[in-house]
CSV table of C-alpha atoms in Angstrom, one decimal:
chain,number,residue,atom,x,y,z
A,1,UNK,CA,0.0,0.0,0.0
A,2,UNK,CA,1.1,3.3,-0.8
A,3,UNK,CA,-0.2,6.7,1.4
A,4,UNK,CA,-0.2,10.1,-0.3
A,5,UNK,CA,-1.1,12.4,2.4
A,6,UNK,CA,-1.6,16.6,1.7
A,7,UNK,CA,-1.6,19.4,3.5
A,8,UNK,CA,-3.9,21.5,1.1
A,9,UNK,CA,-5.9,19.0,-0.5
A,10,UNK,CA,-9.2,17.2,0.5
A,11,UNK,CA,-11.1,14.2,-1.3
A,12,UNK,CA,-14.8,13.9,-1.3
A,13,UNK,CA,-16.5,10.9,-2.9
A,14,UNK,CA,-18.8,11.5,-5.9
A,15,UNK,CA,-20.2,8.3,-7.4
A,16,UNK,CA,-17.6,8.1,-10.5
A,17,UNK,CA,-15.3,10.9,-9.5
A,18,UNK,CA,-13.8,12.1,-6.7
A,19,UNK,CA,-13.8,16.1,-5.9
A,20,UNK,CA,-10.4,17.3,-4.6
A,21,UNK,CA,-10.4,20.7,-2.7
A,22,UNK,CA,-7.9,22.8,-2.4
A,23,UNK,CA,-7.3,25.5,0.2
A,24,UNK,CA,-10.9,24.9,1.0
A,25,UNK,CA,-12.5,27.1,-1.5
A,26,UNK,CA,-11.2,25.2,-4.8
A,27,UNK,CA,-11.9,22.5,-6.2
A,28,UNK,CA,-11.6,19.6,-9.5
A,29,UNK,CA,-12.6,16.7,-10.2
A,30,UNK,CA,-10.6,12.8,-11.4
A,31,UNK,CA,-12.9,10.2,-12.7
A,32,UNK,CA,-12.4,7.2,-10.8
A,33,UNK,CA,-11.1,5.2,-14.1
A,34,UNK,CA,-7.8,7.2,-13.8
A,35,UNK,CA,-7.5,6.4,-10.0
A,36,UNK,CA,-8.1,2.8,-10.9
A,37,UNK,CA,-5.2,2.6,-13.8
A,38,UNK,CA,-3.3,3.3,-10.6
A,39,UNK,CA,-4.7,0.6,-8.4
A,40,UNK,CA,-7.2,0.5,-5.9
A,41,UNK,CA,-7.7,2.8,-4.3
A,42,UNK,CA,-9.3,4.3,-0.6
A,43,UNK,CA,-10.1,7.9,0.2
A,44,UNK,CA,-10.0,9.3,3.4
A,45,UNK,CA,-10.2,13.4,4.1
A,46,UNK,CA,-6.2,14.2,3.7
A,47,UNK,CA,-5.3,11.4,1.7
A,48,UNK,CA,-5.3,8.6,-0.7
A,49,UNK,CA,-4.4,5.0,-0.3
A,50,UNK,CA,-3.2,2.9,-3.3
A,51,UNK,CA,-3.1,-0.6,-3.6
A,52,UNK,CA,0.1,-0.2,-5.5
A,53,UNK,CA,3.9,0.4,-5.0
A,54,UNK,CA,5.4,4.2,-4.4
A,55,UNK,CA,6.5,4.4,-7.9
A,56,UNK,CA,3.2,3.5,-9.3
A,57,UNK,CA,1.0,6.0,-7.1
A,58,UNK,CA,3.3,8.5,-7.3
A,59,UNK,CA,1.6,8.9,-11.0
A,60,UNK,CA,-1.5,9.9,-9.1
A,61,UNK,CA,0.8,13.1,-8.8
A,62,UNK,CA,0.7,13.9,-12.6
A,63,UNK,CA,-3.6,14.0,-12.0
A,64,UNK,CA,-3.1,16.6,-9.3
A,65,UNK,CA,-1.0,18.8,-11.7
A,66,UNK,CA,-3.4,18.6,-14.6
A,67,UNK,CA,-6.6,19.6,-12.0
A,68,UNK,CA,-4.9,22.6,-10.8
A,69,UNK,CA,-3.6,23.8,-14.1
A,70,UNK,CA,-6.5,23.1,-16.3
A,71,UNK,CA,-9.7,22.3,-14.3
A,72,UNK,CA,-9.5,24.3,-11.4
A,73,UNK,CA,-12.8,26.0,-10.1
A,74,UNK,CA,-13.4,28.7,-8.0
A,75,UNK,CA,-16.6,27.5,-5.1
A,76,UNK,CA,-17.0,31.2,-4.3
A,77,UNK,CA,-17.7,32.4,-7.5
A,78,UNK,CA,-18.0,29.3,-9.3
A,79,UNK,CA,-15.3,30.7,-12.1
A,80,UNK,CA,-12.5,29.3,-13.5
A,81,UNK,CA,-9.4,30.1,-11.2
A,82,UNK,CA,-5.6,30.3,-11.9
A,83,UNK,CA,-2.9,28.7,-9.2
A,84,UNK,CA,0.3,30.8,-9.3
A,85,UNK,CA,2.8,29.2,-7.5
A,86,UNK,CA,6.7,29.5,-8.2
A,87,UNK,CA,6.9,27.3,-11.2
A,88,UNK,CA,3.8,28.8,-13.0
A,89,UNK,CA,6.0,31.5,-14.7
A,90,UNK,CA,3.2,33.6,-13.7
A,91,UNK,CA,5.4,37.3,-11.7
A,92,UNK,CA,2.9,38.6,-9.2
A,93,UNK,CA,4.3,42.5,-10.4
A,94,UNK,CA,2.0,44.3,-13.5
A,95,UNK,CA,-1.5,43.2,-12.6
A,96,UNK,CA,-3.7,45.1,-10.7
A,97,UNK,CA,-5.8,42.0,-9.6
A,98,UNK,CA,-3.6,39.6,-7.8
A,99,UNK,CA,0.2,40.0,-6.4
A,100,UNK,CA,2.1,43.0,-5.6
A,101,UNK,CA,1.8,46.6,-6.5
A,102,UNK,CA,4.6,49.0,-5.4
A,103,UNK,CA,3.3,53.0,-5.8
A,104,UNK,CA,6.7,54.2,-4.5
A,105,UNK,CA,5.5,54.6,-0.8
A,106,UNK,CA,6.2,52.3,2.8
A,107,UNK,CA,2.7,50.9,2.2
A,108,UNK,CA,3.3,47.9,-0.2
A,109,UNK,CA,-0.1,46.2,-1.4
A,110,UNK,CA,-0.9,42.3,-1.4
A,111,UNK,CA,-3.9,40.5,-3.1
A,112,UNK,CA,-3.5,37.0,-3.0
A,113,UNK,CA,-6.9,36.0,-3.8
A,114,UNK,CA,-9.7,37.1,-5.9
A,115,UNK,CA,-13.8,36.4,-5.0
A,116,UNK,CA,-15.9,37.1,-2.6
A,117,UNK,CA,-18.4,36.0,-0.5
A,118,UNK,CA,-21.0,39.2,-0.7
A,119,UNK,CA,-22.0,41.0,-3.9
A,120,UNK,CA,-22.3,44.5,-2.5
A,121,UNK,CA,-24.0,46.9,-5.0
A,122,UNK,CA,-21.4,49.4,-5.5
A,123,UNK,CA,-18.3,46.8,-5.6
A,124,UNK,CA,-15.4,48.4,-8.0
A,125,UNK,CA,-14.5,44.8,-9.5
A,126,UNK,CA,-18.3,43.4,-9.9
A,127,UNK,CA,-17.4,39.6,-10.0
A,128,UNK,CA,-20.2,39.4,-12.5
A,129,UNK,CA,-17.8,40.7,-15.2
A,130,UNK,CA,-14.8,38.6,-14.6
A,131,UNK,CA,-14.2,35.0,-16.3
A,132,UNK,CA,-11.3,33.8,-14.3
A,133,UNK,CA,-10.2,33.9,-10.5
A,134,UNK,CA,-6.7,33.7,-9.0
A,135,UNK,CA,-5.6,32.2,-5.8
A,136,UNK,CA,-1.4,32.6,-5.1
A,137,UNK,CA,1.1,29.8,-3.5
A,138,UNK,CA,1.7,31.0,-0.3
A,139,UNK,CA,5.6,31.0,0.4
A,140,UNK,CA,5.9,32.4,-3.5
A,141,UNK,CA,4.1,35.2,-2.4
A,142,UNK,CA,6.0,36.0,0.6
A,143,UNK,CA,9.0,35.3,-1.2
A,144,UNK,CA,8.1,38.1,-4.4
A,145,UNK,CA,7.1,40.7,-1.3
A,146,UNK,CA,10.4,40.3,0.5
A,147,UNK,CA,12.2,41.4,-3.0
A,148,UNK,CA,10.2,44.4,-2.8
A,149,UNK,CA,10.7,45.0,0.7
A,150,UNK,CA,14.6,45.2,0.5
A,151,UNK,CA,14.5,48.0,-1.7
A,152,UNK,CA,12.6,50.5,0.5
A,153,UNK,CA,14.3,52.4,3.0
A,154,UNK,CA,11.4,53.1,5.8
A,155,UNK,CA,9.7,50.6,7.7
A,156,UNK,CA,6.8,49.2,5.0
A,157,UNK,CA,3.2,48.9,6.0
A,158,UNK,CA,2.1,45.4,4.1
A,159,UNK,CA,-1.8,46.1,2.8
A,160,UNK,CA,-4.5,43.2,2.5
A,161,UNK,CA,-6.7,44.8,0.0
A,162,UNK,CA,-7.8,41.9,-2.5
A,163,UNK,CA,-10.3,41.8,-5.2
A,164,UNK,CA,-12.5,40.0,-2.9
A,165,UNK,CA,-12.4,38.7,0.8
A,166,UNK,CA,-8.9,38.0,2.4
A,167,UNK,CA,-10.2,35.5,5.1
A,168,UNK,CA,-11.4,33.5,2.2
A,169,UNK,CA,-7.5,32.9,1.7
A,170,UNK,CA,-7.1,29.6,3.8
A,171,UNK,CA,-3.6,30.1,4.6
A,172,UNK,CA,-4.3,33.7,5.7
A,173,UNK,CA,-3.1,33.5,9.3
A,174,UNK,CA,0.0,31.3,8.4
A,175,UNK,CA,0.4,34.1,5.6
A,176,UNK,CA,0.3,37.0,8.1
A,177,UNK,CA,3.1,35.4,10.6
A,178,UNK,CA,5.2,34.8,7.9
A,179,UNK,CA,5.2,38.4,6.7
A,180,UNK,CA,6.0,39.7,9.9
A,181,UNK,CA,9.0,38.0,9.8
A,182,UNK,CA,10.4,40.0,7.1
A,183,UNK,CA,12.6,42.3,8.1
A,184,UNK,CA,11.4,46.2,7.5
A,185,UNK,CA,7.6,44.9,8.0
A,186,UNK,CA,6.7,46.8,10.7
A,187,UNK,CA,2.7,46.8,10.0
A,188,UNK,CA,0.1,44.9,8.3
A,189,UNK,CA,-3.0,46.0,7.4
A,190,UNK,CA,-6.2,44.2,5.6
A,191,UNK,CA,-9.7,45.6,4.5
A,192,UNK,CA,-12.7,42.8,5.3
A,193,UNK,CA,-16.6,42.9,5.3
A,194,UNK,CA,-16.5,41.3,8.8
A,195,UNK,CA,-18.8,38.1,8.2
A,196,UNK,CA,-16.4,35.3,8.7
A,197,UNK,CA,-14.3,37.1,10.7
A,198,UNK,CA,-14.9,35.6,14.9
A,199,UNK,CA,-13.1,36.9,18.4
A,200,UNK,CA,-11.2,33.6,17.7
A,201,UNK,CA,-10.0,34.1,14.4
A,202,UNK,CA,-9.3,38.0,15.6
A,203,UNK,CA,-6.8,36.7,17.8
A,204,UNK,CA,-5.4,34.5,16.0
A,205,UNK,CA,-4.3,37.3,13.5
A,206,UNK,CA,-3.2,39.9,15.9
A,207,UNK,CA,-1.4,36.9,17.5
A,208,UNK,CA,0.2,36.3,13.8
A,209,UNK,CA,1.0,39.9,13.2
A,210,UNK,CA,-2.1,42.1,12.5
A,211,UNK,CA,-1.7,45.8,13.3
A,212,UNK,CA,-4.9,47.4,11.5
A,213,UNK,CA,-8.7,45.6,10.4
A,214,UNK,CA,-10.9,47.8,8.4
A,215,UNK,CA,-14.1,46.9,8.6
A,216,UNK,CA,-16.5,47.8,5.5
A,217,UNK,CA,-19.4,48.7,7.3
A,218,UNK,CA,-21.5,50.3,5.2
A,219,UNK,CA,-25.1,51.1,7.5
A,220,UNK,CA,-26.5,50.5,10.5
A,221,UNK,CA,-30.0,49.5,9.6
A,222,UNK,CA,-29.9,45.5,9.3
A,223,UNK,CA,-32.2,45.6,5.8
A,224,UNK,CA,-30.4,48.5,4.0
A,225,UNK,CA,-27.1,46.8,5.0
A,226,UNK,CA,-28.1,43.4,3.8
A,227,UNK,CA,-29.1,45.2,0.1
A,228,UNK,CA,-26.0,46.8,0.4
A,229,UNK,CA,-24.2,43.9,0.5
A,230,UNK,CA,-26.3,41.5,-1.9
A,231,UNK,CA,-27.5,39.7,0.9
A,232,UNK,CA,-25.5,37.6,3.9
A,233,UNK,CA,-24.2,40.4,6.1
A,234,UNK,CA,-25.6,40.8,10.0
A,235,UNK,CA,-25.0,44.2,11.5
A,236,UNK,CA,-25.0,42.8,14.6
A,237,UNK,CA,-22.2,40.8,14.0
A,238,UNK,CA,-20.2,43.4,12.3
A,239,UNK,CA,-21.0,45.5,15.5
A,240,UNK,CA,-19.5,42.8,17.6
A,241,UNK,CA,-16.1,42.2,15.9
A,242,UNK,CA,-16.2,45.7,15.6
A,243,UNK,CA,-16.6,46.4,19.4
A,244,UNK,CA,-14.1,43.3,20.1
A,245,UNK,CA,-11.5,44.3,17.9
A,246,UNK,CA,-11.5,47.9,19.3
A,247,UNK,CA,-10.6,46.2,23.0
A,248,UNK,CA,-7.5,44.6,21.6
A,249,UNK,CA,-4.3,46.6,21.6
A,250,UNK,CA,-4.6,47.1,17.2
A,251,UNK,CA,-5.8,50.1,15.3
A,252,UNK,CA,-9.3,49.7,13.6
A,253,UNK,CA,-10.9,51.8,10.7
A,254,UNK,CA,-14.5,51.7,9.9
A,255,UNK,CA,-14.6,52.2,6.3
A,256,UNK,CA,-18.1,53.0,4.7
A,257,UNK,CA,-18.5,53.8,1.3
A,258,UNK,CA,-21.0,56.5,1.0
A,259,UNK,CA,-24.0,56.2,-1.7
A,260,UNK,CA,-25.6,59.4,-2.9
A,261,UNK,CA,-29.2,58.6,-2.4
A,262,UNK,CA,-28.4,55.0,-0.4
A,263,UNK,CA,-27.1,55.5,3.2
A,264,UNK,CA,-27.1,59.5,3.1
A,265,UNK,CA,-28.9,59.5,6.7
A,266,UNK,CA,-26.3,55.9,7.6
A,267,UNK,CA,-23.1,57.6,7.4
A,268,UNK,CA,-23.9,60.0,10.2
A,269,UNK,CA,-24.9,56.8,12.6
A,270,UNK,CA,-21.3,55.5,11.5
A,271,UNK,CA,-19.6,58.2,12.5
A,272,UNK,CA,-21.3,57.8,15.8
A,273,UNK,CA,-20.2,54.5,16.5
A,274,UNK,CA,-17.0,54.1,15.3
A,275,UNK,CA,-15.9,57.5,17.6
A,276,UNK,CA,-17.4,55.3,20.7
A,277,UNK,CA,-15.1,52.9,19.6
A,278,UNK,CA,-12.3,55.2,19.8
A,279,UNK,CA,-11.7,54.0,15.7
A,280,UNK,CA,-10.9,55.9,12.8
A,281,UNK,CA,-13.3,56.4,10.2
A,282,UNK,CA,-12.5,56.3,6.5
A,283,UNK,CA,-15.3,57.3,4.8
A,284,UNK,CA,-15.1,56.3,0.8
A,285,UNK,CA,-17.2,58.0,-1.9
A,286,UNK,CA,-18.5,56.2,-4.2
A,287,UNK,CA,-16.7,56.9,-7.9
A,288,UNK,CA,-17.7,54.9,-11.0
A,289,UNK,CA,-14.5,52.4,-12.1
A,290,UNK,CA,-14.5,51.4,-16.3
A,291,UNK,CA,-15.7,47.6,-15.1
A,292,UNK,CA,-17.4,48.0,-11.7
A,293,UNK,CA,-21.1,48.4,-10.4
A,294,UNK,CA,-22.8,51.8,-11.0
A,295,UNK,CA,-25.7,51.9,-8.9
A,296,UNK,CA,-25.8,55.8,-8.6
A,297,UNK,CA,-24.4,58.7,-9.4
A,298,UNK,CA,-20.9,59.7,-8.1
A,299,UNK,CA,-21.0,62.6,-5.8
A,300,UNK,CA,-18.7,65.6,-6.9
A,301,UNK,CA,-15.8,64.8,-4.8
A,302,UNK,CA,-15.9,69.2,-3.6
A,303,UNK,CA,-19.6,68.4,-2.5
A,304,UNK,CA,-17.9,64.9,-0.7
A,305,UNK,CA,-15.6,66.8,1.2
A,306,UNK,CA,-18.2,69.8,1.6
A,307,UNK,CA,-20.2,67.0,3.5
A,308,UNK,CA,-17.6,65.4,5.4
A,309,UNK,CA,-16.1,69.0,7.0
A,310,UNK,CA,-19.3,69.3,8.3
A,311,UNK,CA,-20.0,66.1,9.9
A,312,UNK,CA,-16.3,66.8,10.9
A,313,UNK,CA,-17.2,70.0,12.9
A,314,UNK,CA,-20.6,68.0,14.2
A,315,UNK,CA,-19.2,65.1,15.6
A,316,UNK,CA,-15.4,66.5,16.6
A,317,UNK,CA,-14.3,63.7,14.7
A,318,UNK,CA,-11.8,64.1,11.7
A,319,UNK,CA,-12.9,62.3,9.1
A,320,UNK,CA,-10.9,63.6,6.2
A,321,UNK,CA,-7.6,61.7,6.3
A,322,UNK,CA,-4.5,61.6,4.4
A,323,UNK,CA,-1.0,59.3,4.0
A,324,UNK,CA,0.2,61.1,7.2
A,325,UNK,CA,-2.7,59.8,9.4
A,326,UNK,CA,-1.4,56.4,9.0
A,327,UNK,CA,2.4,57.4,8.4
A,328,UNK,CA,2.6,56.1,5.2
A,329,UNK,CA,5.8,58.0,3.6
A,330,UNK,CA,7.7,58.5,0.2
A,331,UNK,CA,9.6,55.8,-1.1
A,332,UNK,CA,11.8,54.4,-3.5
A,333,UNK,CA,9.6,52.5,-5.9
A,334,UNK,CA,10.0,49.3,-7.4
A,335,UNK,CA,12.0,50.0,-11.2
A,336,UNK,CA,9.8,49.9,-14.2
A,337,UNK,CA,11.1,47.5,-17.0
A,338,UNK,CA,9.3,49.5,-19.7
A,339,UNK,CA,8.1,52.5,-20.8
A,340,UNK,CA,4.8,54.0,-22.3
A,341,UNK,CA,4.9,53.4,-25.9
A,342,UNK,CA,7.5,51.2,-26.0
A,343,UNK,CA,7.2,47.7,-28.2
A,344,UNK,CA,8.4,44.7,-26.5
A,345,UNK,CA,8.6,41.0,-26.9
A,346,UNK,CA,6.6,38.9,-24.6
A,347,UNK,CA,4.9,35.4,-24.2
A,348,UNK,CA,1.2,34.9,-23.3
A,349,UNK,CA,0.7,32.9,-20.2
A,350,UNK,CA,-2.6,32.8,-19.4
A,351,UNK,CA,-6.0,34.2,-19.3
A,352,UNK,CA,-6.7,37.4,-17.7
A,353,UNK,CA,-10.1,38.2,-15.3
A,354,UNK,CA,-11.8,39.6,-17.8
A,355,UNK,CA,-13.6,38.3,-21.1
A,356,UNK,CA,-11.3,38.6,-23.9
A,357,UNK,CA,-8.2,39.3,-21.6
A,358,UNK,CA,-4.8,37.5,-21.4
A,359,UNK,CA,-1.6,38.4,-19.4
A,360,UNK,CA,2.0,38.4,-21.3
A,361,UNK,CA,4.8,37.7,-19.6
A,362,UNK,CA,8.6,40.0,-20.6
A,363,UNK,CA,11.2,40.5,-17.7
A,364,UNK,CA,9.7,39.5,-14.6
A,365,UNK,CA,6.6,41.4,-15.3
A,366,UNK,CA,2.7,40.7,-16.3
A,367,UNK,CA,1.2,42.5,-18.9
A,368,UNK,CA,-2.7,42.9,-19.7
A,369,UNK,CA,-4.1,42.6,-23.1
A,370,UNK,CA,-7.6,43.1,-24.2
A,371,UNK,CA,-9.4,41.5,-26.9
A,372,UNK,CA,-6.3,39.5,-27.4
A,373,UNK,CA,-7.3,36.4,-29.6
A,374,UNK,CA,-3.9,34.5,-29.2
A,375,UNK,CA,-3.6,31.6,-27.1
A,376,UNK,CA,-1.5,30.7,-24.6
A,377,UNK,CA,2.6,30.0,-24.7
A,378,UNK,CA,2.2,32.3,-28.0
A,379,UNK,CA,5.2,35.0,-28.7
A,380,UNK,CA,4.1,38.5,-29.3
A,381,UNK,CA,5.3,42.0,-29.8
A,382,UNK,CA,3.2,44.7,-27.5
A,383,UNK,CA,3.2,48.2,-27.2
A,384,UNK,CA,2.6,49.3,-23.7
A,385,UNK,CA,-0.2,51.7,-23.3
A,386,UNK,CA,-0.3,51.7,-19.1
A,387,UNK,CA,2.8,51.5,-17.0
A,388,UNK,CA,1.7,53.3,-13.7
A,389,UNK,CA,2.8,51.9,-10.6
A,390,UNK,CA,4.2,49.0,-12.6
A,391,UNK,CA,0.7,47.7,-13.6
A,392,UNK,CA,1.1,47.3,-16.7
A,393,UNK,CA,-1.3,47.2,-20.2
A,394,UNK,CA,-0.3,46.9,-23.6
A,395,UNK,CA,-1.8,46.1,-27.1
A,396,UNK,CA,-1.0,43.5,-29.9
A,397,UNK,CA,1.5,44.6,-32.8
């Protein structure tokens, strides 16, 4: 008998095929006929015994490799998703979605995962409009980010600010310690819509590392907030965690994104309760983003801040803050490989999030292409068209 056993994996028994899980929130499936080439076979949660020698099962390995690089689903979303791990030739620098982005201050910013578990009306990605999802190898990441790191010359502030919900990242706490071991990480930071977060799993991250939650919060009133959020959020228990976080010794920002016409009369009760907490408040208006959710109107961002001074002078609460608020300095950025305009050679890797996208690869970097009709592993000469804060865009020659 030979025992594969995993760390990450899970098998669940369906009739003809078994589904394997990964990090809890992906999945594929392997029709039994395959496993039985191998030899029998028995499944328990972890892992797989074969009736066979090592060098037999070991082929069960190959299956693995072919589910996470061409089957893998996303059980958030239920979208294709894309596992970049160190040999996937996938950087984690250019894309805006997933991985690292540098804009040449302390505060680095991390997204290691894309989906969420909500589907608030005014979301900026609006998961409806994307066709694939990423998920990123742990230890790769932390890896990339300590490159990044060395370069700066102030203590760094790491950000959690993913295109969906961070604690949907299984390996999130691990994650956390091991960024704190980096030297020059003296902060780390993550936005979250409270729902799965407990006073357990609180702990656990400030245990890990965890120096600032903000807490999207967007009313008070238990129906608005629930068609705020597309359903599955209790203001009650974002009250709670809010109210336990604030007796731990870590900084918390109640972040509510204001809605012309929405939660006018909300943000006022916000303000209220987050300065009995003794937390900041970042108040966010509401701006339109090219493929994001428009359910209203922006508000003139002079008529934004209009509003905010005078809830400011009401409540002796500042609630218009800046870099300086959370010390967040000037810093060396991270070197840009290319230049706007400029026409480069590059390899397409993989599909992007949205329809008709794919990501190039050239010199350590990703590059987005729209209505790109090449396939993958295809060369191709680009000119960049985007190259801000080393996210990078290009289109086809």
């Amino acid at each position: 008998m030979a025992k594969l056993e995993f760390k990450d994996l899970m098998f669940i028994d369906e009739k003809d095929r078994v589904k394997v899980v990964f990090l809890k929130h992906f999945h594929f499936f392997i029709d039994k006929s395959k496993l039985e080439k191998i030899g029998k076979f028995k499944l328990n949660k972890n892992f797989i015994d074969f009736d066979a020698n090592k060098k037999r099962a070991n082929k069960f390995y190959d299956l693995i490799d072919k589910g996470l690089e061409r089957d893998l689903k996303s059980g958030i979303t239920g979208s294709k998703a894309v596992y970049i791990h160190k040999g996937s030739g996938i950087p984690l620098i250019g894309n805006s979605s997933f991985g690292i982005v540098d804009r040449g201050t302390s505060l680095v910013e991390i997204k290691m995962i894309c989906g969420c578990n909500l589907n608030c009306v005014y979301c900026s990605v609006d998961q409806n409009k994307r066709d694939i999802d990423f998920v990123i190898e742990k230890d790769y990441l932390i890896e990339e980010l300590r490159k990044v790191i060395e370069i700066k010359k102030h203590d760094v502030e790491v950000h959690i600010g993913c295109h969906g919900e961070p604690l949907l990242y299984s390996p999130l706490i691990e994650f956390v310690r091991d960024m704190k071991k980096i030297k020059g990480v003296k902060k780390i930071s993550m936005n979250t819509n409270t729902t799965l977060l407990t006073p357990r799993i609180v702990d656990k991250l400030i245990d890990a590392g965890m120096t600032r939650f903000n807490l999207s919060i967007n009313s008070l009133d238990p129906k608005l907030a629930k068609k705020i959020a597309g359903g599955g959020f209790s203001v009650e228990h974002a009250k709670r965690i809010a109210e336990y976080i604030s007796s731990k010794k870590v900084d918390l920002t109640i972040a509510p994104v204001w809605m012309c016409g929405v939660n006018d009369d909300d943000i006022e009760d916000i303000v209220v309760f987050a300065k009995s907490l003794n937390a900041d408040i970042g108040i966010q208006n509401f701006l339109y983003y090219k493929f994001g959710k428009k359910p209203v109107k922006e508000l003139h961002m002079d008529k934004f801040f209009e509003k905010l001074k005078a809830l400011e002078k009401k409540h002796d609460k500042k609630l218009i803050l800046c870099a300086d608020d959370f010390d967040i300095k000037k810093d060396i950025a991270l070197a840009k490989p290319f230049k706007k305009g400029e026409v480069i050679d590059a390899i397409i890797i993989c599909c992007g999030r949205l329809p008709g996208e794919m990501l190039a690869v050239s010199q350590n970097r990703t590059i987005s292409l729209y209505n790109c009709d090449k396939k993958t592993n295809s060369r191709v000469k680009i000119k960049i068209t985007r190259q801000k804060h080393n996210i990078f865009s290009g289109v086809l020659m």
